[in-house]
Protein backbone atom coordinates (compact mmCIF):
# COMPACT_ATOMS: atom_id res chain seq x y z
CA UNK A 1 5.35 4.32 -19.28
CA UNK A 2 2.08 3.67 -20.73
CA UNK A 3 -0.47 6.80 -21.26
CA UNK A 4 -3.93 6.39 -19.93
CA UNK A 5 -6.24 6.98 -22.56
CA UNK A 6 -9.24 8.24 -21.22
CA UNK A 7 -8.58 5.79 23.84
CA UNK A 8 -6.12 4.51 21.82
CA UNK A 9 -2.55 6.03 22.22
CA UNK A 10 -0.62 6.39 19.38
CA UNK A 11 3.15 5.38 18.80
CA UNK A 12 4.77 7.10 15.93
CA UNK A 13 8.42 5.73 14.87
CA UNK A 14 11.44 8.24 14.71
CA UNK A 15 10.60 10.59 11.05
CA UNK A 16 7.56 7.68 10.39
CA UNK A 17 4.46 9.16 9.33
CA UNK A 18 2.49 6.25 10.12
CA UNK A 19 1.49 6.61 13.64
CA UNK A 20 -0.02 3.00 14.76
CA UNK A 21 -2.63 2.38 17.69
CA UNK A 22 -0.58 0.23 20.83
CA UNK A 23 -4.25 -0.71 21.99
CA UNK A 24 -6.45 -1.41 19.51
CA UNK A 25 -9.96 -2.68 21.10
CA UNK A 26 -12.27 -5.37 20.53
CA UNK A 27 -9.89 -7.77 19.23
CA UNK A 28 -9.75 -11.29 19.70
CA UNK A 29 -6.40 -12.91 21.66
CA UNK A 30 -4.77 -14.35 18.92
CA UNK A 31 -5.37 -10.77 16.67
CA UNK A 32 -3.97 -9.03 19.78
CA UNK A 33 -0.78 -10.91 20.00
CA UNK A 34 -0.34 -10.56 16.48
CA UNK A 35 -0.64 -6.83 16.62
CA UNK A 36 1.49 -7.50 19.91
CA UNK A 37 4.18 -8.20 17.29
CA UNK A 38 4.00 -6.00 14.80
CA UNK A 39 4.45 -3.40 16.78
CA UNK A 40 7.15 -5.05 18.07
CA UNK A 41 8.97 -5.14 14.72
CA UNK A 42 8.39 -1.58 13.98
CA UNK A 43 9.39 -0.57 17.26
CA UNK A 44 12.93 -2.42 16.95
CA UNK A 45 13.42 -1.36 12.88
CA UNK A 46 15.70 0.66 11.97
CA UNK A 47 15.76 3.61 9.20
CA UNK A 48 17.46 2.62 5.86
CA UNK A 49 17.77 3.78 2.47
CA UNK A 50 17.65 2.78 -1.07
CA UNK A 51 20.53 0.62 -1.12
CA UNK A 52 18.69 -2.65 -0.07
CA UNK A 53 18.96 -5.63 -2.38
CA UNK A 54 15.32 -5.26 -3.31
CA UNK A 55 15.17 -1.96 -3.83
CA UNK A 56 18.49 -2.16 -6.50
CA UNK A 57 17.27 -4.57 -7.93
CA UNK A 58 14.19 -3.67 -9.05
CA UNK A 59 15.65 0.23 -9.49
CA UNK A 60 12.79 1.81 -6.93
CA UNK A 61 13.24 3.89 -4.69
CA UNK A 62 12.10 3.49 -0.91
CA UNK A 63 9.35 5.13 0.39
CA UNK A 64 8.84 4.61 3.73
CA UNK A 65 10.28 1.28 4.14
CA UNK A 66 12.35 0.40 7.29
CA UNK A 67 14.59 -2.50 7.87
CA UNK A 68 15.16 -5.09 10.85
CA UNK A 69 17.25 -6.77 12.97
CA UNK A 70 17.37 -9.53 9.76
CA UNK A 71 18.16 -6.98 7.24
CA UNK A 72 14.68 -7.44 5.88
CA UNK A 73 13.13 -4.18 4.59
CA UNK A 74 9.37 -3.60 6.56
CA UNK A 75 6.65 -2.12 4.65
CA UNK A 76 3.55 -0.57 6.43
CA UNK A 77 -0.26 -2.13 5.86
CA UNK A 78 -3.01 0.36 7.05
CA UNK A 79 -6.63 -0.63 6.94
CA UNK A 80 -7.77 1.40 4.62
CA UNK A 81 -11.13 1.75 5.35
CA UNK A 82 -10.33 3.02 9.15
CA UNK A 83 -7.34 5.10 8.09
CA UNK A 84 -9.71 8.09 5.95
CA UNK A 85 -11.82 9.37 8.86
CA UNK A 86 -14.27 12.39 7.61
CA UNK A 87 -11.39 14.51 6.06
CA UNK A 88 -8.28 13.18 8.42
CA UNK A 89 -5.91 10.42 6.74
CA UNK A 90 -4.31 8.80 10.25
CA UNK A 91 -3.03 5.46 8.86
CA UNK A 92 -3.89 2.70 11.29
CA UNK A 93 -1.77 -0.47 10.95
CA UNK A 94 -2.95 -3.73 9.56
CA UNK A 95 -0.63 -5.95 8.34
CA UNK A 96 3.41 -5.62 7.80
CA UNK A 97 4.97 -6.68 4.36
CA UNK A 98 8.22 -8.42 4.92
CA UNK A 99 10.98 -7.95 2.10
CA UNK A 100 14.31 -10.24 2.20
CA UNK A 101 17.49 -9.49 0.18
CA UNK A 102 16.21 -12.43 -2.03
CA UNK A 103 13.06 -15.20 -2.20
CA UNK A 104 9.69 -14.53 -1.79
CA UNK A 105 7.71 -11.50 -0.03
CA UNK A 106 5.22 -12.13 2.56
CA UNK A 107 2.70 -10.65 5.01
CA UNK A 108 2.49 -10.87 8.91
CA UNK A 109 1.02 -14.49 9.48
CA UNK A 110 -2.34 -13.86 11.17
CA UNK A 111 -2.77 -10.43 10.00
CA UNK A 112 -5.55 -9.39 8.51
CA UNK A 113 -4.79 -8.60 4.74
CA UNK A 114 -8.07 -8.05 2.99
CA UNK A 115 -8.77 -4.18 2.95
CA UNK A 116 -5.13 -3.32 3.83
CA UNK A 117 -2.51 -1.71 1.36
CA UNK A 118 1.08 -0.22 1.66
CA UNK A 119 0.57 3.43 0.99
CA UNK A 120 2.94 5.59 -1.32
CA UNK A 121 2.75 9.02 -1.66
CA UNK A 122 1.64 10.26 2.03
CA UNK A 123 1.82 14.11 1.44
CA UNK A 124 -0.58 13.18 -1.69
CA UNK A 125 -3.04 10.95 0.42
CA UNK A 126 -3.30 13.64 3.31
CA UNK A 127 -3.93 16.19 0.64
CA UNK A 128 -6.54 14.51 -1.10
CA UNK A 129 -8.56 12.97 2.01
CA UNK A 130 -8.54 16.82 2.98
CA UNK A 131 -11.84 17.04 0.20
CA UNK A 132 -12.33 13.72 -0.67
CA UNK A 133 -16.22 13.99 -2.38
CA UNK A 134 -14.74 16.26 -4.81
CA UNK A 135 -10.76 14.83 -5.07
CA UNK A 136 -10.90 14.41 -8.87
CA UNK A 137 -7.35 12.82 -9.25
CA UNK A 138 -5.45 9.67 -10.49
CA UNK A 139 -4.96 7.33 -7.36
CA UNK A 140 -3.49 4.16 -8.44
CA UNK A 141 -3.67 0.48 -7.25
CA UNK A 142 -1.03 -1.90 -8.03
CA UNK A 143 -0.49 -5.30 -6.30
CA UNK A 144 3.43 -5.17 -5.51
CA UNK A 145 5.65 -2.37 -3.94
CA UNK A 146 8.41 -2.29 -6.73
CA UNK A 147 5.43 -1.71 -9.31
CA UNK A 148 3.97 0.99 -6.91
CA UNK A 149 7.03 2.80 -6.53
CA UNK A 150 7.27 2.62 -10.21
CA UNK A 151 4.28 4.46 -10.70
CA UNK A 152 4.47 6.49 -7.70
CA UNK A 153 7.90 7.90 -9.14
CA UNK A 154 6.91 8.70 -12.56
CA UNK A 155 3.70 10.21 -12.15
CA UNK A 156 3.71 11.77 -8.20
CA UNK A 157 0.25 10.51 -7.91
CA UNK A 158 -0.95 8.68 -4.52
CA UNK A 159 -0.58 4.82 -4.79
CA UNK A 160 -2.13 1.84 -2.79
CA UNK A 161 -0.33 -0.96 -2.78
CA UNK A 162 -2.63 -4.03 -2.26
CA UNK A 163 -0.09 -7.17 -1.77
CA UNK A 164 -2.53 -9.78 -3.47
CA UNK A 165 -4.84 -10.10 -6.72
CA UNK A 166 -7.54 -11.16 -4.56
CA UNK A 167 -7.17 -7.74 -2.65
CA UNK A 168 -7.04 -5.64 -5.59
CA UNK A 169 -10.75 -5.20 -5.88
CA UNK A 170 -10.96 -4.95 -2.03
CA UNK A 171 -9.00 -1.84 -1.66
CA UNK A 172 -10.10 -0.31 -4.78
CA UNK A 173 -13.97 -0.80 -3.63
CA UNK A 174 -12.67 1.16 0.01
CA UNK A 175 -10.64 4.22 -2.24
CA UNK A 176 -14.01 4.25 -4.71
CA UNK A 177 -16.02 5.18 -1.23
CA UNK A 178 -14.10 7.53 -0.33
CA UNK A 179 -13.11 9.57 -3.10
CA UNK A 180 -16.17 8.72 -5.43
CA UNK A 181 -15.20 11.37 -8.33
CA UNK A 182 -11.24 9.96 -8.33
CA UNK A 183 -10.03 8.09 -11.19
CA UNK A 184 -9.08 4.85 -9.83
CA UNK A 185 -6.29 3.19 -11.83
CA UNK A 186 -5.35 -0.86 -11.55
CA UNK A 187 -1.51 -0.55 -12.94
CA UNK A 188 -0.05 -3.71 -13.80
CA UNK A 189 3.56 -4.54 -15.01
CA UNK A 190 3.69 -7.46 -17.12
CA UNK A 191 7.20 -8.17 -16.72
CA UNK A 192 7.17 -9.43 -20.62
CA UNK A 193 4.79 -12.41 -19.54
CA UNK A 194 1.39 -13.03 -21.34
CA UNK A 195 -0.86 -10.55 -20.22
CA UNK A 196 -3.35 -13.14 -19.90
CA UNK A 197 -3.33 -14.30 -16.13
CA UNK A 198 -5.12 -14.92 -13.31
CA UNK A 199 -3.66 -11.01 -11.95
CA UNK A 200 -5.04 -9.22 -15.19
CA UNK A 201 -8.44 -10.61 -14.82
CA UNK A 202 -9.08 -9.53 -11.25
CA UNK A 203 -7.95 -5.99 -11.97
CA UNK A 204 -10.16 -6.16 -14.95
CA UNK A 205 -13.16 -7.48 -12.49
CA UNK A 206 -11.96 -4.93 -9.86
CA UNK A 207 -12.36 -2.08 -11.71
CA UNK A 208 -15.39 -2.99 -14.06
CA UNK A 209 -16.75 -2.88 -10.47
CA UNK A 210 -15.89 1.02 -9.35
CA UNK A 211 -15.63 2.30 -12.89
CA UNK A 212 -12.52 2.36 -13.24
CA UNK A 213 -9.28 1.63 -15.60
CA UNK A 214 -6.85 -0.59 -15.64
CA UNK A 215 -3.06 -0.42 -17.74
CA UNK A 216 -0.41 -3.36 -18.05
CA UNK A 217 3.06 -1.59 -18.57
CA UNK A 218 6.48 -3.49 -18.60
CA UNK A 219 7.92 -1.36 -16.29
């Protein structure tokens, strides 16, 4: 791995750590339903481990991903902006990531994805939103789950997982607020393509923005 050089109730799935809000107000009908859903999902999923196609395939580890009725693995997208309150880290669900045994990934159609990220490393988050003008740390951002477990593994540091290039800079810009002395890291793996994409240059845009750094690693 490369070196760096420089009011609502709550429902809280069976050993989950993400407790999500069953009412969450001021929402339009259509957002409603779709959070209607989602909860749905999570509420049927089922605890699994690491031996999911996905996860074997891309050698990571799962960190709290669930499965469903499918056999697709369910990943977790908090709003990250309403999930650090003062010094409390109470992750508030956004968005779900969907991962089959094989084909494409995708997000919960009519969710809400800008601002949202899979979190890694909850024990690390809670801990660092405990002083967060002063939390001094690595936090990394990468855009896919097998790249954030990656990282997350190697180096124990907090990771936010931000499903898109475009949402990169988004939840980078939300972790820069609230942890303004943090070193905010863009990891990228470049799977032995040309590091010259579309992916590379928003991370390099997204943290120009929040001074901070950005590494491309074939993990």
């Amino acid at each position: 791995m490369a070196k760096k050089t420089e009011t609502p109730a709550t429902v809280e799935a069976e050993n989950s750590p993400l407790p999500v809000e069953l009412e969450p107000p001021a929402l339009e009908v259509d957002r409603r339903q779709v959070m209607a859903n989602m909860l749905e999902k999570l509420t049927r999923a089922r605890d699994t481990n690491d031996c999911h196609a996905y996860l074997l395939n891309h050698d990571v580890p799962n960190y709290d991903l669930c499965l469903d009725a499918a056999g697709n693995l369910l990943g977790v997208g908090i709003d990250l902006a309403g999930s650090f309150t003062g010094t409390a880290y109470i992750p508030k669900l956004q968005t779900l990531l969907t991962i089959p045994r094989e084909g494409k990934l995708w997000l919960e159609p009519g969710a809400e994805t800008s601002g949202a990220a899979l979190m890694i490393g909850h024990r690390e988050w809670r801990k660092a939103a405990k002083n967060p003008r002063d939390e001094s740390g690595d936090m990394y951002v990468t855009k896919d789950y097998a790249t954030g477990a990656a990282v997350h593994q190697l180096t124990g540091r907090p990771v936010a997982v931000a499903f898109t290039a475009v949402n990169l800079r988004a939840a980078g810009q939300i972790l820069r607020e609230k942890f303004p002395k943090a070193e905010i890291i863009f990891y990228l793996d470049s799977g032995g393509r040309s590091r010259v994409s579309s992916l590379l240059e928003k991370a390099w845009a997204a943290a120009q923005a929040m001074n901070g750094q950005v590494i491309v690693d074939d993990l």
